[in-house]
mmCIF file of C-alpha atoms in Angstrom:
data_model
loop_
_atom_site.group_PDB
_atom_site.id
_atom_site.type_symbol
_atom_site.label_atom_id
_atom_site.label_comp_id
_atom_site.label_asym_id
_atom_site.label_seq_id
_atom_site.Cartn_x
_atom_site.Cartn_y
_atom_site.Cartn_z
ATOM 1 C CA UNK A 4 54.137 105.821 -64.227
ATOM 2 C CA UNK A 5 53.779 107.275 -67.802
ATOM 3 C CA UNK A 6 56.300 107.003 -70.568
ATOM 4 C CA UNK A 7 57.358 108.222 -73.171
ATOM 5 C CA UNK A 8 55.813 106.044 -75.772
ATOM 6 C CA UNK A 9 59.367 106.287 -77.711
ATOM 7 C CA UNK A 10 62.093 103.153 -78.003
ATOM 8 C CA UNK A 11 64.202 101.418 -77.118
ATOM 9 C CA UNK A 12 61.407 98.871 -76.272
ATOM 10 C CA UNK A 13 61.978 97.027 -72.929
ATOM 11 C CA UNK A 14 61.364 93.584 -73.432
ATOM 12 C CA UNK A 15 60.502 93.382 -69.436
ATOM 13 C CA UNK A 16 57.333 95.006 -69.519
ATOM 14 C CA UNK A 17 54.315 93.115 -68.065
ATOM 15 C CA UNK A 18 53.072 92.377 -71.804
ATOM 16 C CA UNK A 19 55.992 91.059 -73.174
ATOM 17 C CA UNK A 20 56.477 88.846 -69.665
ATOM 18 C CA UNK A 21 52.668 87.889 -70.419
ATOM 19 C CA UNK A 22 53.158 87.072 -74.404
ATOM 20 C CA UNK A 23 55.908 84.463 -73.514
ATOM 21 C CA UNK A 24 53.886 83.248 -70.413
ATOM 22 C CA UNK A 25 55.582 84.073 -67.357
ATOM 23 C CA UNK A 26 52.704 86.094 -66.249
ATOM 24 C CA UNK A 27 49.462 84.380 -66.813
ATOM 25 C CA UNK A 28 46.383 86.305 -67.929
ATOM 26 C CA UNK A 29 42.216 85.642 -69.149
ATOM 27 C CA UNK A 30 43.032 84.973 -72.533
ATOM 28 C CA UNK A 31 39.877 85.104 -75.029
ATOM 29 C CA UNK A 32 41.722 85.656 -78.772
ATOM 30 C CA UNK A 33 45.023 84.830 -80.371
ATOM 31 C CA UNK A 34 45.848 84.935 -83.282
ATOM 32 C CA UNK A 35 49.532 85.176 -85.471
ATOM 33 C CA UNK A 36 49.208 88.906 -84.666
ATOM 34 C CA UNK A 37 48.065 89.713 -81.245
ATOM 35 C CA UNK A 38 47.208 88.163 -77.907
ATOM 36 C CA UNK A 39 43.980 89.838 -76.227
ATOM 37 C CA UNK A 40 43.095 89.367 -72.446
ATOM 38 C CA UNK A 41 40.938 90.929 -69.806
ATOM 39 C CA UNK A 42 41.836 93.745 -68.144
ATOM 40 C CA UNK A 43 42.305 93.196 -64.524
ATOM 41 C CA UNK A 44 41.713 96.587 -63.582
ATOM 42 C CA UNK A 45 38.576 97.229 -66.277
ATOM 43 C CA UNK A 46 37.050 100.567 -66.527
ATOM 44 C CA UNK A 47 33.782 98.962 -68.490
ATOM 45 C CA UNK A 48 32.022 95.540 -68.413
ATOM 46 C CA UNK A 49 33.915 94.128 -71.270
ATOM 47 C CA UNK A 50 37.354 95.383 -70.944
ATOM 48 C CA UNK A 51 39.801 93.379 -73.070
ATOM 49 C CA UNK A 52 43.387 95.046 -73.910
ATOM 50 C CA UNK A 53 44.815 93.459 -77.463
ATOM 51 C CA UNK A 54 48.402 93.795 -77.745
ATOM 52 C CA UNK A 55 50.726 92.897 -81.075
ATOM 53 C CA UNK A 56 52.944 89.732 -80.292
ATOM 54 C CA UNK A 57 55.784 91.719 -82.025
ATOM 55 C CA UNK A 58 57.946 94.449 -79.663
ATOM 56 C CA UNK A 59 56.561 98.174 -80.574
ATOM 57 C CA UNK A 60 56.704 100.721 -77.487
ATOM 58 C CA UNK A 61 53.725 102.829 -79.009
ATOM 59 C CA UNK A 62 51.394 103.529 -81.558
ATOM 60 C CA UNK A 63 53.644 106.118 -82.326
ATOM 61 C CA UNK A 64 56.318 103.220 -83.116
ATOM 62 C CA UNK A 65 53.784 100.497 -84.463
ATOM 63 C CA UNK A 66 52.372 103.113 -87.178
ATOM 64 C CA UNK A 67 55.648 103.862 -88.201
ATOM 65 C CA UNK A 68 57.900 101.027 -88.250
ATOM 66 C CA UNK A 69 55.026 97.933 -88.586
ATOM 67 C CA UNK A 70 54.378 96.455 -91.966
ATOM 68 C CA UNK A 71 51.182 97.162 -93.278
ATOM 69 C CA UNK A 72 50.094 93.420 -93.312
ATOM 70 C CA UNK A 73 50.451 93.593 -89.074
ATOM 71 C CA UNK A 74 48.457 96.670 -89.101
ATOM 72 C CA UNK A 75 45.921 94.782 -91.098
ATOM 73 C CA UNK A 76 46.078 92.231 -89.057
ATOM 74 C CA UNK A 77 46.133 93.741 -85.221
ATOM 75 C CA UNK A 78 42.991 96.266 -86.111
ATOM 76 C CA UNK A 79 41.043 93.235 -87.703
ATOM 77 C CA UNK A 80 41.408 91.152 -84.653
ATOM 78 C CA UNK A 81 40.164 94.166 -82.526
ATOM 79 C CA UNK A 82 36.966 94.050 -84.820
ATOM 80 C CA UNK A 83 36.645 90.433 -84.783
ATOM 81 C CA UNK A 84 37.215 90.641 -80.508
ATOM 82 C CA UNK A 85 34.735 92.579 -80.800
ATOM 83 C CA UNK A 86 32.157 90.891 -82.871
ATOM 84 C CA UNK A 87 32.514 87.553 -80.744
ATOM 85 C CA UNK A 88 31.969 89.422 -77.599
ATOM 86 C CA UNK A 89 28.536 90.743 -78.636
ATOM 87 C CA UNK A 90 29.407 94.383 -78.671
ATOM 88 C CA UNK A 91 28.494 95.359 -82.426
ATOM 89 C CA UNK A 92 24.771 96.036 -81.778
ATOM 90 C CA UNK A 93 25.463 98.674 -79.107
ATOM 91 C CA UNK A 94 28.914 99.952 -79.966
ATOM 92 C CA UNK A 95 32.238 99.762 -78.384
ATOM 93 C CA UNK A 96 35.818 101.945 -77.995
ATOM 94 C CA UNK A 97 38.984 101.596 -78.544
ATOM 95 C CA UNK A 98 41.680 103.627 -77.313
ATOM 96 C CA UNK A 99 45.548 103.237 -77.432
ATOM 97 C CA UNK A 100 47.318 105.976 -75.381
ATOM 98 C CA UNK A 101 50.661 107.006 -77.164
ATOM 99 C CA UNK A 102 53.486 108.926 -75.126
ATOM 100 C CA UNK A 103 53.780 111.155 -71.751
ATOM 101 C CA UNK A 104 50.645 113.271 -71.971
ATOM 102 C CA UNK A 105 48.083 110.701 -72.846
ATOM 103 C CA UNK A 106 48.811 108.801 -69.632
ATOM 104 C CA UNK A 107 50.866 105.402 -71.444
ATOM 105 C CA UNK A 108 51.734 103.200 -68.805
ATOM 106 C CA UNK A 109 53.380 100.033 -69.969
ATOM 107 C CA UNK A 110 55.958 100.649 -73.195
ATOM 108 C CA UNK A 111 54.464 98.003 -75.210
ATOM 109 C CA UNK A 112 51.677 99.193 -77.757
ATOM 110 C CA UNK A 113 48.265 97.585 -77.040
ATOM 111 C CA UNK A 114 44.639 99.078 -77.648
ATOM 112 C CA UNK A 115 41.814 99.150 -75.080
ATOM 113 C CA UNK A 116 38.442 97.647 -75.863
ATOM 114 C CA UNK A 117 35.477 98.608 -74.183
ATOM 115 C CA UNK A 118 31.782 98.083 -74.188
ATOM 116 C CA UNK A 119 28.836 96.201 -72.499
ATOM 117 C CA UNK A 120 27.564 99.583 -71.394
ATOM 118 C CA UNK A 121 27.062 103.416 -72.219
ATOM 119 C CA UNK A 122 30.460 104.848 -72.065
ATOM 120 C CA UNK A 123 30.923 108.927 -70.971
ATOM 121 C CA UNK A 124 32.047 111.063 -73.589
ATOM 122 C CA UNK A 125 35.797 111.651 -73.836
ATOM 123 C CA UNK A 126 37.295 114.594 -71.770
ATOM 124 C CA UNK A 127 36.933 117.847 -73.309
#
């Protein structure tokens, strides 16, 4: 089910329950920023989803309520992911999906990573 991609942040989600380990997940980075894991459901041979340790519902909220220093910080750990998974030479994506219309289905910012093959372009 979409939402909205606006507060209040539900600290239930499946990403916060995964951050403080009640659900357990195929972690492959941490760092004092984010926590990244495999998808489960991937779209792409790599599929990793990196989301913030701190509580934002969106990008919508994390551009405009994080400190610069943790937007620093969560973008250069999606670079580095990517980097130790090999996926410089060929390229990669990342998407975050913000809000109702882009199809946001857990209300807890993360961005998608994907790569390990030629992607289709992006709907028209």
């Amino acid at each position: 089910m979409a939402v909205t991609g606006r507060g209040p942040y539900d600290p239930q989600n499946v990403f916060s329950k995964i951050l403080r380990g009640e659900i357990p997940c195929k972690a492959i980075f941490e760092n004092e920023w984010v926590l990244a894991f495999y998808d489960i459901m991937p779209k792409a041979p790599v599929h990793v989803l990196i989301i913030p340790k701190n509580p934002y519902v969106s990008f919508m909220d994390f551009s405009q309520t994080a400190p610069a220093e943790e937007i620093a910080g969560v973008m250069r750990a999606a670079g580095q992911i990517a980097l130790d998974l090999g996926l410089e030479e060929n390229g990669y994506r990342l998407i975050t999906n913000a809000g109702l219309h882009s199809g946001q289905e857990v209300p807890h910012f993360h961005i998608h990573l994907l790569g390990g093959k030629a992607l289709p372009a992006f709907p028209a």
